[in-house]
Amino acid sequence: MIGSAGINFQVKTENDNRLKKIATEIEAKFKIWSRKEYCTATGKLSWLAAQRLFVTKLARDGEVLVRKIYDKSNPFGFSLKFYDASWLDENMYSTAPGGNQIIMGVEVDANDKPVAYWLTPPMGDWMIRNRKVTRVPVEEIIHSFMILEDETQARGVPWLHASLLKLNMLDGYEEAELVGRRIAASNMGFFTPPF
């Protein structure tokens, strides 16, 4: 869906030479920022690779979680950081200090508008990272997903969720068949002479 060149940045200006020069400078700076050492905080993804990861996560996980990082160590002062959706604890339901509801790690106001995200390192990372919950304001997060039910939906659902349920059942059936065959193969009979 992204294509070979991805979504690029282009400044449109009127026929003013001064504005065209500024537009050309801005486009040149964006091209430099698009390199992996500036685009993402980890220095691992270029702008094109970030776009491809965004679409992959949206389809596979049903949602994308990207944090906007404002850091002076980057010459542009801005980069992106991708988080796995598991950083939003799906079992986190509570009331925030201000009275907002927290639904699966997403803090929403009375109108179900996201206010903040409560990021928690996934269980597999708790041994490596400090398992501290961090409240991140909505202004710092890009949380993208398809709304399938209504606007109260706080999290996304993988695009293949309907078929995944059936595939899970099929996997369980195949496992049960295999266990049944192993049991049948292990059956033994003994002939003993009468005593």
PDB file of C-alpha atoms in Angstrom, residues 4-184:
ATOM      1  CA  SER A   4       8.306   1.753  -3.671  1.00  0.00           C
ATOM      2  CA  ALA A   5       8.886   5.420  -2.773  1.00  0.00           C
ATOM      3  CA  GLY A   6       6.398   5.768   0.068  1.00  0.00           C
ATOM      4  CA  ILE A   7       4.592   8.961   0.988  1.00  0.00           C
ATOM      5  CA  ASN A   8       6.875  11.888   0.328  1.00  0.00           C
ATOM      6  CA  PHE A   9       6.824  15.523   1.341  1.00  0.00           C
ATOM      7  CA  GLN A  10       6.292  18.274  -1.194  1.00  0.00           C
ATOM      8  CA  VAL A  11       5.770  21.979  -0.520  1.00  0.00           C
ATOM      9  CA  LYS A  12       3.406  23.804  -2.884  1.00  0.00           C
ATOM     10  CA  THR A  13       4.020  27.516  -3.356  1.00  0.00           C
ATOM     11  CA  GLU A  14       2.848  30.298  -5.579  1.00  0.00           C
ATOM     12  CA  ASN A  15       5.041  31.657  -8.376  1.00  0.00           C
ATOM     13  CA  ASP A  16       7.272  33.563  -5.993  1.00  0.00           C
ATOM     14  CA  ASN A  17      10.999  32.848  -6.339  1.00  0.00           C
ATOM     15  CA  ARG A  18      11.668  33.561  -2.651  1.00  0.00           C
ATOM     16  CA  LEU A  19       8.973  31.100  -1.571  1.00  0.00           C
ATOM     17  CA  LYS A  20      10.170  28.481  -4.060  1.00  0.00           C
ATOM     18  CA  LYS A  21      13.681  28.728  -2.604  1.00  0.00           C
ATOM     19  CA  ILE A  22      12.334  28.237   0.939  1.00  0.00           C
ATOM     20  CA  ALA A  23      10.188  25.312  -0.250  1.00  0.00           C
ATOM     21  CA  THR A  24      13.213  23.680  -1.867  1.00  0.00           C
ATOM     22  CA  GLU A  25      15.202  24.064   1.377  1.00  0.00           C
ATOM     23  CA  ILE A  26      12.389  22.544   3.437  1.00  0.00           C
ATOM     24  CA  GLU A  27      12.103  19.573   1.064  1.00  0.00           C
ATOM     25  CA  ALA A  28      15.893  19.058   1.182  1.00  0.00           C
ATOM     26  CA  LYS A  29      15.869  19.088   5.010  1.00  0.00           C
ATOM     27  CA  PHE A  30      12.972  16.616   5.066  1.00  0.00           C
ATOM     28  CA  LYS A  31      14.936  14.310   2.772  1.00  0.00           C
ATOM     29  CA  ILE A  32      17.832  14.377   5.234  1.00  0.00           C
ATOM     30  CA  TRP A  33      15.479  13.806   8.212  1.00  0.00           C
ATOM     31  CA  SER A  34      14.038  10.806   6.327  1.00  0.00           C
ATOM     32  CA  ARG A  35      17.279   8.894   6.856  1.00  0.00           C
ATOM     33  CA  LYS A  36      17.219   6.232   9.540  1.00  0.00           C
ATOM     34  CA  GLU A  37      19.648   8.035  11.840  1.00  0.00           C
ATOM     35  CA  TYR A  38      17.156  10.908  12.253  1.00  0.00           C
ATOM     36  CA  CYS A  39      13.687   9.555  11.466  1.00  0.00           C
ATOM     37  CA  THR A  40      13.355   7.154  14.391  1.00  0.00           C
ATOM     38  CA  ALA A  41      14.738   7.496  17.898  1.00  0.00           C
ATOM     39  CA  THR A  42      16.402   4.083  17.625  1.00  0.00           C
ATOM     40  CA  GLY A  43      18.177   5.010  14.384  1.00  0.00           C
ATOM     41  CA  LYS A  44      16.912   1.788  12.793  1.00  0.00           C
ATOM     42  CA  LEU A  45      14.175   2.952  10.412  1.00  0.00           C
ATOM     43  CA  SER A  46      14.184   5.373   7.519  1.00  0.00           C
ATOM     44  CA  TRP A  47      10.995   7.278   6.666  1.00  0.00           C
ATOM     45  CA  LEU A  48      10.108   4.657   4.027  1.00  0.00           C
ATOM     46  CA  ALA A  49      10.803   1.756   6.422  1.00  0.00           C
ATOM     47  CA  ALA A  50       8.732   3.495   9.133  1.00  0.00           C
ATOM     48  CA  GLN A  51       5.788   3.789   6.744  1.00  0.00           C
ATOM     49  CA  ARG A  52       6.031   0.111   5.829  1.00  0.00           C
ATOM     50  CA  LEU A  53       6.190  -0.888   9.504  1.00  0.00           C
ATOM     51  CA  PHE A  54       3.164   1.320  10.216  1.00  0.00           C
ATOM     52  CA  VAL A  55       1.034  -0.458   7.595  1.00  0.00           C
ATOM     53  CA  THR A  56       2.295  -3.904   8.646  1.00  0.00           C
ATOM     54  CA  LYS A  57       1.433  -3.290  12.318  1.00  0.00           C
ATOM     55  CA  LEU A  58      -1.974  -1.864  11.406  1.00  0.00           C
ATOM     56  CA  ALA A  59      -2.920  -4.987   9.440  1.00  0.00           C
ATOM     57  CA  ARG A  60      -1.249  -7.594  11.677  1.00  0.00           C
ATOM     58  CA  ASP A  61      -1.857  -6.150  15.151  1.00  0.00           C
ATOM     59  CA  GLY A  62      -4.924  -4.069  14.363  1.00  0.00           C
ATOM     60  CA  GLU A  63      -3.311  -0.931  15.744  1.00  0.00           C
ATOM     61  CA  VAL A  64      -0.153   1.140  15.594  1.00  0.00           C
ATOM     62  CA  LEU A  65       1.453   2.964  18.497  1.00  0.00           C
ATOM     63  CA  VAL A  66       4.058   5.617  17.678  1.00  0.00           C
ATOM     64  CA  ARG A  67       5.508   8.131  20.108  1.00  0.00           C
ATOM     65  CA  LYS A  68       6.693  11.553  19.003  1.00  0.00           C
ATOM     66  CA  ILE A  69      10.136  12.137  20.489  1.00  0.00           C
ATOM     67  CA  TYR A  70      11.342  15.710  20.923  1.00  0.00           C
ATOM     68  CA  ASP A  71      15.070  15.376  21.544  1.00  0.00           C
ATOM     69  CA  LYS A  72      17.795  17.985  21.189  1.00  0.00           C
ATOM     70  CA  SER A  73      20.418  15.315  20.473  1.00  0.00           C
ATOM     71  CA  ASN A  74      18.762  14.945  17.075  1.00  0.00           C
ATOM     72  CA  PRO A  75      19.673  17.962  14.870  1.00  0.00           C
ATOM     73  CA  PHE A  76      16.040  18.202  13.796  1.00  0.00           C
ATOM     74  CA  GLY A  77      14.751  17.952  17.367  1.00  0.00           C
ATOM     75  CA  PHE A  78      12.142  15.390  16.388  1.00  0.00           C
ATOM     76  CA  SER A  79      11.943  11.662  15.698  1.00  0.00           C
ATOM     77  CA  LEU A  80       9.493   8.784  15.944  1.00  0.00           C
ATOM     78  CA  LYS A  81       9.535   5.711  18.176  1.00  0.00           C
ATOM     79  CA  PHE A  82       7.411   2.657  17.419  1.00  0.00           C
ATOM     80  CA  TYR A  83       5.998   0.638  20.300  1.00  0.00           C
ATOM     81  CA  ASP A  84       4.438  -2.774  20.111  1.00  0.00           C
ATOM     82  CA  ALA A  85       0.723  -2.706  20.912  1.00  0.00           C
ATOM     83  CA  SER A  86       1.457  -4.938  23.930  1.00  0.00           C
ATOM     84  CA  TRP A  87       2.847  -1.830  25.687  1.00  0.00           C
ATOM     85  CA  LEU A  88      -0.821  -0.940  26.258  1.00  0.00           C
ATOM     86  CA  ASP A  89      -1.891  -3.380  28.966  1.00  0.00           C
ATOM     87  CA  GLU A  90      -5.171  -4.919  27.785  1.00  0.00           C
ATOM     88  CA  ASN A  91      -6.046  -5.818  31.393  1.00  0.00           C
ATOM     89  CA  MET A  92      -5.646  -2.263  32.673  1.00  0.00           C
ATOM     90  CA  TYR A  93      -9.101  -1.029  33.643  1.00  0.00           C
ATOM     91  CA  SER A  94      -9.272   1.640  36.328  1.00  0.00           C
ATOM     92  CA  THR A  95     -10.021   5.250  37.117  1.00  0.00           C
ATOM     93  CA  ALA A  96      -7.263   7.816  36.602  1.00  0.00           C
ATOM     94  CA  PRO A  97      -6.495  10.372  39.339  1.00  0.00           C
ATOM     95  CA  GLY A  98      -8.515  13.061  37.517  1.00  0.00           C
ATOM     96  CA  GLY A  99     -11.590  10.826  37.214  1.00  0.00           C
ATOM     97  CA  ASN A 100     -11.053   9.689  33.622  1.00  0.00           C
ATOM     98  CA  GLN A 101     -11.502   6.022  32.793  1.00  0.00           C
ATOM     99  CA  ILE A 102      -8.561   3.854  31.731  1.00  0.00           C
ATOM    100  CA  ILE A 103      -9.667   1.211  29.238  1.00  0.00           C
ATOM    101  CA  MET A 104      -7.019  -1.326  28.186  1.00  0.00           C
ATOM    102  CA  GLY A 105      -4.245   1.200  28.878  1.00  0.00           C
ATOM    103  CA  VAL A 106      -5.976   4.107  27.105  1.00  0.00           C
ATOM    104  CA  GLU A 107      -7.186   6.939  29.334  1.00  0.00           C
ATOM    105  CA  VAL A 108     -10.380   8.518  27.985  1.00  0.00           C
ATOM    106  CA  ASP A 109     -12.542  11.422  29.131  1.00  0.00           C
ATOM    107  CA  ALA A 110     -16.326  11.416  29.605  1.00  0.00           C
ATOM    108  CA  ASN A 111     -16.800  11.574  25.814  1.00  0.00           C
ATOM    109  CA  ASP A 112     -14.448   8.591  25.210  1.00  0.00           C
ATOM    110  CA  LYS A 113     -11.841  10.924  23.737  1.00  0.00           C
ATOM    111  CA  PRO A 114      -8.278   9.676  24.398  1.00  0.00           C
ATOM    112  CA  VAL A 115      -6.448  11.848  26.918  1.00  0.00           C
ATOM    113  CA  ALA A 116      -3.337   9.756  27.653  1.00  0.00           C
ATOM    114  CA  TYR A 117      -1.748   6.368  27.144  1.00  0.00           C
ATOM    115  CA  TRP A 118      -0.407   4.250  30.000  1.00  0.00           C
ATOM    116  CA  LEU A 119       2.657   2.476  28.607  1.00  0.00           C
ATOM    117  CA  THR A 120       3.910  -0.627  30.389  1.00  0.00           C
ATOM    118  CA  PRO A 121       6.779  -2.814  29.154  1.00  0.00           C
ATOM    119  CA  PRO A 122       5.333  -6.193  28.095  1.00  0.00           C
ATOM    120  CA  MET A 123       5.692  -9.134  30.471  1.00  0.00           C
ATOM    121  CA  GLY A 124       8.586 -10.581  28.462  1.00  0.00           C
ATOM    122  CA  ASP A 125      10.536  -7.341  28.943  1.00  0.00           C
ATOM    123  CA  TRP A 126       9.935  -6.924  32.674  1.00  0.00           C
ATOM    124  CA  MET A 127      13.175  -8.738  33.528  1.00  0.00           C
ATOM    125  CA  ILE A 128      15.182  -6.396  31.284  1.00  0.00           C
ATOM    126  CA  ARG A 129      13.315  -3.137  31.784  1.00  0.00           C
ATOM    127  CA  ASN A 130      11.893  -1.474  34.833  1.00  0.00           C
ATOM    128  CA  ARG A 131       8.222  -2.521  34.745  1.00  0.00           C
ATOM    129  CA  LYS A 132       7.059   0.967  35.588  1.00  0.00           C
ATOM    130  CA  VAL A 133       3.825   2.283  34.105  1.00  0.00           C
ATOM    131  CA  THR A 134       4.349   5.595  32.312  1.00  0.00           C
ATOM    132  CA  ARG A 135       1.497   7.990  31.544  1.00  0.00           C
ATOM    133  CA  VAL A 136       2.084   9.649  28.169  1.00  0.00           C
ATOM    134  CA  PRO A 137      -0.149  12.562  27.080  1.00  0.00           C
ATOM    135  CA  VAL A 138      -2.172  12.044  23.906  1.00  0.00           C
ATOM    136  CA  GLU A 139      -0.244  14.852  22.163  1.00  0.00           C
ATOM    137  CA  GLU A 140       2.878  12.651  22.158  1.00  0.00           C
ATOM    138  CA  ILE A 141       1.227   9.523  20.735  1.00  0.00           C
ATOM    139  CA  ILE A 142      -0.039   8.488  17.331  1.00  0.00           C
ATOM    140  CA  HIS A 143      -2.464   5.621  17.965  1.00  0.00           C
ATOM    141  CA  SER A 144      -4.025   4.453  14.734  1.00  0.00           C
ATOM    142  CA  PHE A 145      -6.619   1.707  14.268  1.00  0.00           C
ATOM    143  CA  MET A 146      -9.803   0.984  12.351  1.00  0.00           C
ATOM    144  CA  ILE A 147     -13.025   1.658  14.237  1.00  0.00           C
ATOM    145  CA  LEU A 148     -15.194  -1.420  13.705  1.00  0.00           C
ATOM    146  CA  GLU A 149     -17.972  -1.023  16.273  1.00  0.00           C
ATOM    147  CA  ASP A 150     -18.534   2.549  17.439  1.00  0.00           C
ATOM    148  CA  GLU A 151     -16.554   5.552  18.590  1.00  0.00           C
ATOM    149  CA  THR A 152     -16.243   4.226  22.138  1.00  0.00           C
ATOM    150  CA  GLN A 153     -13.742   1.634  20.857  1.00  0.00           C
ATOM    151  CA  ALA A 154     -10.403   2.294  22.574  1.00  0.00           C
ATOM    152  CA  ARG A 155      -8.188  -0.287  20.854  1.00  0.00           C
ATOM    153  CA  GLY A 156      -7.802  -1.907  17.464  1.00  0.00           C
ATOM    154  CA  VAL A 157      -8.503  -5.447  16.329  1.00  0.00           C
ATOM    155  CA  PRO A 158      -6.288  -7.388  13.866  1.00  0.00           C
ATOM    156  CA  TRP A 159      -7.760  -7.337  10.367  1.00  0.00           C
ATOM    157  CA  LEU A 160      -7.795 -11.141  10.279  1.00  0.00           C
ATOM    158  CA  HIS A 161      -9.501 -11.548  13.665  1.00  0.00           C
ATOM    159  CA  ALA A 162     -12.539 -13.416  12.281  1.00  0.00           C
ATOM    160  CA  SER A 163     -10.421 -16.009  10.486  1.00  0.00           C
ATOM    161  CA  LEU A 164      -7.928 -16.208  13.368  1.00  0.00           C
ATOM    162  CA  LEU A 165     -10.652 -17.571  15.657  1.00  0.00           C
ATOM    163  CA  LYS A 166     -11.392 -20.383  13.196  1.00  0.00           C
ATOM    164  CA  LEU A 167      -7.689 -21.043  12.638  1.00  0.00           C
ATOM    165  CA  ASN A 168      -7.230 -21.332  16.409  1.00  0.00           C
ATOM    166  CA  MET A 169     -10.039 -23.912  16.556  1.00  0.00           C
ATOM    167  CA  LEU A 170      -8.467 -25.821  13.648  1.00  0.00           C
ATOM    168  CA  ASP A 171      -5.115 -25.786  15.436  1.00  0.00           C
ATOM    169  CA  GLY A 172      -6.750 -27.236  18.559  1.00  0.00           C
ATOM    170  CA  TYR A 173      -8.486 -29.920  16.495  1.00  0.00           C
ATOM    171  CA  GLU A 174      -5.224 -30.947  14.800  1.00  0.00           C
ATOM    172  CA  GLU A 175      -3.495 -31.142  18.179  1.00  0.00           C
ATOM    173  CA  ALA A 176      -6.311 -33.311  19.595  1.00  0.00           C
ATOM    174  CA  GLU A 177      -6.095 -35.626  16.574  1.00  0.00           C
ATOM    175  CA  LEU A 178      -2.333 -35.957  17.016  1.00  0.00           C
ATOM    176  CA  VAL A 179      -2.691 -36.747  20.726  1.00  0.00           C
ATOM    177  CA  GLY A 180      -5.393 -39.330  19.921  1.00  0.00           C
ATOM    178  CA  ARG A 181      -3.142 -41.026  17.359  1.00  0.00           C
ATOM    179  CA  ARG A 182      -0.226 -41.098  19.799  1.00  0.00           C
ATOM    180  CA  ILE A 183      -2.440 -42.734  22.417  1.00  0.00           C
ATOM    181  CA  ALA A 184      -3.696 -45.266  19.861  1.00  0.00           C
TER     182      ALA A 184
END
